[in-house]
């Protein structure tokens, strides 16, 4: 078990440094009994973040009251004791994959979608989000986004409020998104926020001492419950034709990918591009992307190196036999920092 102990210690001291999870993860790494329990879990469910989320899920479900009380009180000493007791005395298995933080994606998606619609000249769009999880990205037009240069986009009255910093002196486009007439999400395991267990799991994936993330998630859950999207389960490449068929003929289908294509093989990324091209035989189709450098096929990269720590913002328009792609900006920290560069020469 030395490798497993080291994995938990490193997670606590590095990934979770300064949080209650640091103390809990290190305590688990030092407990032979806890490590034996974890070692008995399926290999794919032993990751520290996943086990900690499973413990948090039990606390939120009322099945680990001492742990829930420790987290609520912000008491790391009590959290360590309660986490060990829960792990040793309760069946702890993560019910679903860990869900990533979606915070920040609206800050890049809103101007990208608006820019794609402007270039095509449409008054309505149908959004198709690949890797949608719970479909939060599909409510991008209903969020309020503020940038540190004084710009704001979206609905000023929205409970979902996000902010980002602009890098450089170019503002993001100020045009509003057109009417959204279809909201379709595709995911291998989409999250139905109307299901109490699934919504709780999303909350469990938020670390207990991150109140701002918890408040944002609650706002996103409320908005999604009020405006439930259409969720399609399955492989994105295979499901895309069904998604396109659900966008009205007079609306522009806009496919969105935000840090989703890195989970695809290169071959599947090229198949994804071909699927978009095929859909554009009878109508114009747009694709907007925020992906790592070189991950989105056909999107230029400004000559940036791969794995350089930032992402490229891309807009692609498929129309008949033509494909027009452009890199329009860079972003960092999944949308918390944004540089809009549309109009510059892209390598």
GROMACS .gro file of C-alpha atoms in nm:
model
  347
    1UNK     CA    1   0.000   0.000   0.000
    2UNK     CA    2   0.295   0.246   0.001
    3UNK     CA    3   0.207   0.373  -0.349
    4UNK     CA    4  -0.156   0.435  -0.247
    5UNK     CA    5  -0.047   0.612   0.072
    6UNK     CA    6   0.189   0.833  -0.126
    7UNK     CA    7  -0.086   0.914  -0.374
    8UNK     CA    8  -0.315   1.038  -0.096
    9UNK     CA    9  -0.039   1.226   0.081
   10UNK     CA   10   0.068   1.400  -0.239
   11UNK     CA   11  -0.292   1.488  -0.325
   12UNK     CA   12  -0.343   1.644   0.019
   13UNK     CA   13  -0.018   1.839   0.028
   14UNK     CA   14  -0.027   1.951  -0.335
   15UNK     CA   15  -0.372   1.952  -0.496
   16UNK     CA   16  -0.567   2.023  -0.176
   17UNK     CA   17  -0.310   2.234   0.006
   18UNK     CA   18  -0.471   2.483   0.246
   19UNK     CA   19  -0.814   2.316   0.243
   20UNK     CA   20  -0.991   2.077   0.477
   21UNK     CA   21  -0.923   1.805   0.221
   22UNK     CA   22  -0.551   1.843   0.282
   23UNK     CA   23  -0.595   1.730   0.641
   24UNK     CA   24  -0.837   1.451   0.550
   25UNK     CA   25  -0.629   1.314   0.261
   26UNK     CA   26  -0.309   1.312   0.466
   27UNK     CA   27  -0.491   1.138   0.753
   28UNK     CA   28  -0.616   0.871   0.513
   29UNK     CA   29  -0.261   0.823   0.383
   30UNK     CA   30  -0.143   0.755   0.738
   31UNK     CA   31  -0.416   0.505   0.829
   32UNK     CA   32  -0.348   0.145   0.731
   33UNK     CA   33  -0.710   0.054   0.798
   34UNK     CA   34  -0.834   0.332   0.569
   35UNK     CA   35  -0.589   0.236   0.296
   36UNK     CA   36  -0.705  -0.127   0.312
   37UNK     CA   37  -1.065  -0.012   0.257
   38UNK     CA   38  -0.963   0.207  -0.036
   39UNK     CA   39  -0.751  -0.071  -0.187
   40UNK     CA   40  -1.060  -0.290  -0.185
   41UNK     CA   41  -1.246  -0.046  -0.411
   42UNK     CA   42  -1.245  -0.081  -0.791
   43UNK     CA   43  -0.921   0.066  -0.926
   44UNK     CA   44  -1.099   0.344  -1.113
   45UNK     CA   45  -1.271   0.459  -0.793
   46UNK     CA   46  -0.965   0.495  -0.570
   47UNK     CA   47  -0.865   0.846  -0.675
   48UNK     CA   48  -0.845   1.074  -0.369
   49UNK     CA   49  -1.080   1.339  -0.512
   50UNK     CA   50  -1.337   1.071  -0.599
   51UNK     CA   51  -1.322   0.904  -0.255
   52UNK     CA   52  -1.349   1.242  -0.082
   53UNK     CA   53  -1.648   1.331  -0.299
   54UNK     CA   54  -1.811   0.998  -0.208
   55UNK     CA   55  -1.763   1.077   0.163
   56UNK     CA   56  -1.905   1.425   0.106
   57UNK     CA   57  -2.204   1.270  -0.073
   58UNK     CA   58  -2.277   1.056   0.233
   59UNK     CA   59  -2.258   1.367   0.451
   60UNK     CA   60  -2.500   1.558   0.226
   61UNK     CA   61  -2.737   1.258   0.219
   62UNK     CA   62  -2.756   1.254   0.600
   63UNK     CA   63  -2.572   0.921   0.625
   64UNK     CA   64  -2.261   1.071   0.786
   65UNK     CA   65  -2.396   1.336   1.028
   66UNK     CA   66  -2.069   1.382   1.218
   67UNK     CA   67  -1.884   1.452   0.894
   68UNK     CA   68  -2.157   1.689   0.778
   69UNK     CA   69  -2.135   1.878   1.108
   70UNK     CA   70  -1.755   1.900   1.087
   71UNK     CA   71  -1.768   2.035   0.733
   72UNK     CA   72  -2.042   2.284   0.824
   73UNK     CA   73  -1.840   2.408   1.122
   74UNK     CA   74  -1.518   2.427   0.921
   75UNK     CA   75  -1.349   2.206   1.181
   76UNK     CA   76  -1.066   2.010   1.012
   77UNK     CA   77  -0.980   1.810   1.327
   78UNK     CA   78  -1.338   1.686   1.358
   79UNK     CA   79  -1.351   1.627   0.982
   80UNK     CA   80  -1.049   1.397   0.999
   81UNK     CA   81  -1.203   1.186   1.276
   82UNK     CA   82  -1.545   1.174   1.110
   83UNK     CA   83  -1.402   1.092   0.766
   84UNK     CA   84  -1.202   0.799   0.906
   85UNK     CA   85  -1.502   0.673   1.103
   86UNK     CA   86  -1.728   0.699   0.797
   87UNK     CA   87  -1.482   0.525   0.567
   88UNK     CA   88  -1.429   0.240   0.810
   89UNK     CA   89  -1.792   0.200   0.909
   90UNK     CA   90  -1.993   0.269   0.592
   91UNK     CA   91  -1.987   0.135   0.238
   92UNK     CA   92  -1.818   0.418   0.050
   93UNK     CA   93  -1.822   0.393  -0.329
   94UNK     CA   94  -1.848   0.687  -0.565
   95UNK     CA   95  -2.183   0.646  -0.745
   96UNK     CA   96  -2.076   0.839  -1.056
   97UNK     CA   97  -1.766   0.983  -1.221
   98UNK     CA   98  -1.620   1.297  -1.070
   99UNK     CA   99  -1.777   1.604  -1.226
  100UNK     CA  100  -1.543   1.886  -1.325
  101UNK     CA  101  -1.588   2.246  -1.224
  102UNK     CA  102  -1.779   2.425  -1.501
  103UNK     CA  103  -1.723   2.770  -1.357
  104UNK     CA  104  -1.598   3.022  -1.610
  105UNK     CA  105  -1.722   2.861  -1.930
  106UNK     CA  106  -1.997   3.117  -1.986
  107UNK     CA  107  -1.733   3.392  -1.997
  108UNK     CA  108  -1.587   3.253  -2.319
  109UNK     CA  109  -1.897   3.084  -2.462
  110UNK     CA  110  -2.118   3.393  -2.469
  111UNK     CA  111  -1.893   3.606  -2.693
  112UNK     CA  112  -1.801   3.304  -2.908
  113UNK     CA  113  -2.164   3.211  -2.979
  114UNK     CA  114  -2.259   3.574  -3.041
  115UNK     CA  115  -1.965   3.610  -3.280
  116UNK     CA  116  -2.059   3.296  -3.473
  117UNK     CA  117  -2.419   3.417  -3.506
  118UNK     CA  118  -2.299   3.761  -3.625
  119UNK     CA  119  -2.079   3.608  -3.892
  120UNK     CA  120  -2.362   3.398  -4.030
  121UNK     CA  121  -2.619   3.676  -3.986
  122UNK     CA  122  -2.891   3.487  -3.798
  123UNK     CA  123  -3.149   3.587  -3.541
  124UNK     CA  124  -3.189   3.249  -3.371
  125UNK     CA  125  -2.955   2.970  -3.269
  126UNK     CA  126  -2.988   2.615  -3.142
  127UNK     CA  127  -2.716   2.520  -2.897
  128UNK     CA  128  -2.564   2.170  -2.899
  129UNK     CA  129  -2.317   2.120  -2.616
  130UNK     CA  130  -2.078   1.824  -2.641
  131UNK     CA  131  -1.978   1.682  -2.303
  132UNK     CA  132  -2.264   1.869  -2.141
  133UNK     CA  133  -2.268   1.706  -1.794
  134UNK     CA  134  -2.577   1.873  -1.645
  135UNK     CA  135  -2.623   2.113  -1.935
  136UNK     CA  136  -2.520   2.431  -1.755
  137UNK     CA  137  -2.344   2.564  -2.067
  138UNK     CA  138  -2.678   2.559  -2.247
  139UNK     CA  139  -2.803   2.843  -2.026
  140UNK     CA  140  -2.517   3.074  -2.121
  141UNK     CA  141  -2.755   3.343  -2.249
  142UNK     CA  142  -2.937   3.342  -1.913
  143UNK     CA  143  -2.623   3.410  -1.707
  144UNK     CA  144  -2.475   3.748  -1.617
  145UNK     CA  145  -2.110   3.793  -1.708
  146UNK     CA  146  -1.892   4.084  -1.607
  147UNK     CA  147  -1.538   4.159  -1.721
  148UNK     CA  148  -1.285   4.368  -1.535
  149UNK     CA  149  -1.270   4.624  -1.818
  150UNK     CA  150  -1.629   4.728  -1.736
  151UNK     CA  151  -1.805   4.520  -2.002
  152UNK     CA  152  -2.100   4.301  -1.914
  153UNK     CA  153  -2.301   4.050  -2.113
  154UNK     CA  154  -2.614   3.845  -2.055
  155UNK     CA  155  -2.902   3.889  -1.813
  156UNK     CA  156  -2.832   4.144  -1.536
  157UNK     CA  157  -3.103   3.983  -1.318
  158UNK     CA  158  -2.964   3.630  -1.344
  159UNK     CA  159  -2.878   3.439  -1.027
  160UNK     CA  160  -2.581   3.289  -1.217
  161UNK     CA  161  -2.311   3.555  -1.202
  162UNK     CA  162  -1.962   3.509  -1.337
  163UNK     CA  163  -1.663   3.734  -1.389
  164UNK     CA  164  -1.342   3.725  -1.587
  165UNK     CA  165  -1.036   3.940  -1.644
  166UNK     CA  166  -0.942   4.071  -1.986
  167UNK     CA  167  -0.580   4.029  -2.091
  168UNK     CA  168  -0.464   4.300  -2.332
  169UNK     CA  169  -0.648   4.607  -2.456
  170UNK     CA  170  -0.905   4.448  -2.687
  171UNK     CA  171  -1.260   4.416  -2.548
  172UNK     CA  172  -1.476   4.112  -2.615
  173UNK     CA  173  -1.752   4.163  -2.873
  174UNK     CA  174  -2.042   4.351  -2.719
  175UNK     CA  175  -2.326   4.213  -2.931
  176UNK     CA  176  -2.593   4.013  -2.755
  177UNK     CA  177  -2.657   3.650  -2.834
  178UNK     CA  178  -2.960   3.595  -3.057
  179UNK     CA  179  -3.263   3.404  -2.936
  180UNK     CA  180  -3.187   3.047  -2.830
  181UNK     CA  181  -3.462   2.821  -2.966
  182UNK     CA  182  -3.310   2.480  -2.883
  183UNK     CA  183  -3.084   2.360  -2.601
  184UNK     CA  184  -2.943   2.012  -2.654
  185UNK     CA  185  -2.671   1.847  -2.449
  186UNK     CA  186  -2.474   1.535  -2.539
  187UNK     CA  187  -2.286   1.330  -2.280
  188UNK     CA  188  -2.193   0.969  -2.220
  189UNK     CA  189  -2.349   1.006  -1.874
  190UNK     CA  190  -2.559   1.325  -1.865
  191UNK     CA  191  -2.672   1.457  -1.528
  192UNK     CA  192  -3.045   1.505  -1.476
  193UNK     CA  193  -3.066   1.787  -1.219
  194UNK     CA  194  -3.430   1.699  -1.147
  195UNK     CA  195  -3.300   1.377  -0.991
  196UNK     CA  196  -3.223   1.441  -0.624
  197UNK     CA  197  -2.934   1.193  -0.610
  198UNK     CA  198  -2.768   1.328  -0.922
  199UNK     CA  199  -2.799   1.690  -0.809
  200UNK     CA  200  -2.655   1.596  -0.471
  201UNK     CA  201  -2.357   1.428  -0.640
  202UNK     CA  202  -2.279   1.753  -0.820
  203UNK     CA  203  -2.279   1.928  -0.482
  204UNK     CA  204  -2.062   1.652  -0.337
  205UNK     CA  205  -1.798   1.718  -0.602
  206UNK     CA  206  -1.761   2.073  -0.467
  207UNK     CA  207  -1.514   2.079  -0.180
  208UNK     CA  208  -1.688   2.165   0.148
  209UNK     CA  209  -1.480   2.476   0.220
  210UNK     CA  210  -1.548   2.642  -0.117
  211UNK     CA  211  -1.865   2.843  -0.048
  212UNK     CA  212  -1.841   3.056  -0.364
  213UNK     CA  213  -1.835   2.746  -0.586
  214UNK     CA  214  -2.124   2.598  -0.387
  215UNK     CA  215  -2.333   2.915  -0.427
  216UNK     CA  216  -2.264   2.925  -0.801
  217UNK     CA  217  -2.354   2.559  -0.838
  218UNK     CA  218  -2.681   2.612  -0.651
  219UNK     CA  219  -2.763   2.900  -0.884
  220UNK     CA  220  -2.677   2.689  -1.190
  221UNK     CA  221  -2.891   2.402  -1.059
  222UNK     CA  222  -3.186   2.635  -1.003
  223UNK     CA  223  -3.157   2.780  -1.354
  224UNK     CA  224  -3.123   2.436  -1.512
  225UNK     CA  225  -3.424   2.302  -1.319
  226UNK     CA  226  -3.634   2.598  -1.439
  227UNK     CA  227  -3.523   2.553  -1.799
  228UNK     CA  228  -3.437   2.185  -1.846
  229UNK     CA  229  -3.245   2.116  -2.167
  230UNK     CA  230  -3.282   1.813  -2.389
  231UNK     CA  231  -3.013   1.564  -2.282
  232UNK     CA  232  -2.893   1.296  -2.523
  233UNK     CA  233  -2.696   1.003  -2.387
  234UNK     CA  234  -2.425   0.838  -2.594
  235UNK     CA  235  -2.115   0.886  -2.804
  236UNK     CA  236  -2.109   1.245  -2.928
  237UNK     CA  237  -2.008   1.160  -3.283
  238UNK     CA  238  -2.290   0.909  -3.319
  239UNK     CA  239  -2.552   1.124  -3.147
  240UNK     CA  240  -2.480   1.453  -3.328
  241UNK     CA  241  -2.718   1.382  -3.621
  242UNK     CA  242  -3.006   1.340  -3.376
  243UNK     CA  243  -2.909   1.667  -3.209
  244UNK     CA  244  -2.900   1.856  -3.540
  245UNK     CA  245  -3.244   1.721  -3.630
  246UNK     CA  246  -3.388   1.887  -3.320
  247UNK     CA  247  -3.273   2.238  -3.417
  248UNK     CA  248  -3.543   2.424  -3.615
  249UNK     CA  249  -3.460   2.479  -3.982
  250UNK     CA  250  -3.462   2.859  -3.947
  251UNK     CA  251  -3.207   2.858  -3.661
  252UNK     CA  252  -2.829   2.821  -3.678
  253UNK     CA  253  -2.704   2.506  -3.503
  254UNK     CA  254  -2.407   2.606  -3.288
  255UNK     CA  255  -2.204   2.315  -3.153
  256UNK     CA  256  -2.002   2.405  -2.844
  257UNK     CA  257  -1.701   2.222  -2.703
  258UNK     CA  258  -1.524   2.348  -2.393
  259UNK     CA  259  -1.229   2.132  -2.291
  260UNK     CA  260  -1.421   1.828  -2.416
  261UNK     CA  261  -1.220   1.717  -2.720
  262UNK     CA  262  -0.909   1.627  -2.523
  263UNK     CA  263  -1.096   1.313  -2.416
  264UNK     CA  264  -1.123   1.212  -2.783
  265UNK     CA  265  -0.853   1.031  -2.978
  266UNK     CA  266  -0.708   1.219  -3.274
  267UNK     CA  267  -0.901   0.988  -3.505
  268UNK     CA  268  -1.228   1.067  -3.324
  269UNK     CA  269  -1.156   1.440  -3.332
  270UNK     CA  270  -1.124   1.420  -3.709
  271UNK     CA  271  -1.445   1.214  -3.726
  272UNK     CA  272  -1.613   1.485  -3.516
  273UNK     CA  273  -1.503   1.746  -3.771
  274UNK     CA  274  -1.633   1.529  -4.056
  275UNK     CA  275  -1.967   1.493  -3.877
  276UNK     CA  276  -2.002   1.871  -3.861
  277UNK     CA  277  -1.909   1.897  -4.227
  278UNK     CA  278  -2.169   1.636  -4.320
  279UNK     CA  279  -2.439   1.821  -4.124
  280UNK     CA  280  -2.367   2.135  -4.326
  281UNK     CA  281  -2.468   1.980  -4.658
  282UNK     CA  282  -2.819   2.122  -4.632
  283UNK     CA  283  -2.770   2.407  -4.386
  284UNK     CA  284  -2.506   2.629  -4.230
  285UNK     CA  285  -2.354   2.496  -3.909
  286UNK     CA  286  -2.127   2.672  -3.660
  287UNK     CA  287  -1.884   2.530  -3.406
  288UNK     CA  288  -1.728   2.730  -3.125
  289UNK     CA  289  -1.452   2.586  -2.913
  290UNK     CA  290  -1.232   2.649  -2.612
  291UNK     CA  291  -0.971   2.375  -2.619
  292UNK     CA  292  -0.604   2.328  -2.546
  293UNK     CA  293  -0.356   2.439  -2.809
  294UNK     CA  294  -0.381   2.206  -3.108
  295UNK     CA  295  -0.667   1.998  -2.966
  296UNK     CA  296  -0.949   2.135  -3.184
  297UNK     CA  297  -0.891   2.010  -3.541
  298UNK     CA  298  -0.872   2.278  -3.812
  299UNK     CA  299  -0.865   2.565  -3.561
  300UNK     CA  300  -0.545   2.772  -3.598
  301UNK     CA  301  -0.320   2.813  -3.296
  302UNK     CA  302  -0.139   3.148  -3.344
  303UNK     CA  303   0.174   2.935  -3.366
  304UNK     CA  304   0.153   2.857  -2.992
  305UNK     CA  305   0.318   2.545  -2.856
  306UNK     CA  306   0.109   2.248  -2.747
  307UNK     CA  307   0.064   2.202  -2.371
  308UNK     CA  308   0.154   2.567  -2.320
  309UNK     CA  309  -0.088   2.620  -2.030
  310UNK     CA  310  -0.360   2.814  -2.211
  311UNK     CA  311  -0.645   2.740  -2.450
  312UNK     CA  312  -0.741   2.862  -2.795
  313UNK     CA  313  -1.083   3.011  -2.864
  314UNK     CA  314  -1.211   2.912  -3.206
  315UNK     CA  315  -1.502   2.989  -3.437
  316UNK     CA  316  -1.575   2.764  -3.735
  317UNK     CA  317  -1.854   2.805  -3.990
  318UNK     CA  318  -1.949   2.517  -4.219
  319UNK     CA  319  -2.156   2.616  -4.521
  320UNK     CA  320  -2.203   2.395  -4.823
  321UNK     CA  321  -1.856   2.301  -4.946
  322UNK     CA  322  -1.684   2.582  -4.757
  323UNK     CA  323  -1.525   2.574  -4.412
  324UNK     CA  324  -1.410   2.896  -4.249
  325UNK     CA  325  -1.215   2.865  -3.925
  326UNK     CA  326  -1.051   3.128  -3.710
  327UNK     CA  327  -0.876   3.144  -3.378
  328UNK     CA  328  -1.030   3.448  -3.211
  329UNK     CA  329  -0.854   3.451  -2.876
  330UNK     CA  330  -0.678   3.278  -2.591
  331UNK     CA  331  -0.795   3.200  -2.240
  332UNK     CA  332  -0.644   3.077  -1.917
  333UNK     CA  333  -0.785   2.904  -1.609
  334UNK     CA  334  -1.086   2.778  -1.808
  335UNK     CA  335  -1.223   3.123  -1.881
  336UNK     CA  336  -1.116   3.328  -1.582
  337UNK     CA  337  -0.864   3.514  -1.799
  338UNK     CA  338  -0.950   3.599  -2.158
  339UNK     CA  339  -0.768   3.767  -2.446
  340UNK     CA  340  -0.983   3.845  -2.752
  341UNK     CA  341  -0.770   3.859  -3.067
  342UNK     CA  342  -1.015   3.829  -3.356
  343UNK     CA  343  -0.870   3.987  -3.667
  344UNK     CA  344  -0.506   3.909  -3.593
  345UNK     CA  345  -0.318   3.684  -3.832
  346UNK     CA  346  -0.329   3.325  -3.711
  347UNK     CA  347  -0.056   3.076  -3.797
   0.00000   0.00000   0.00000
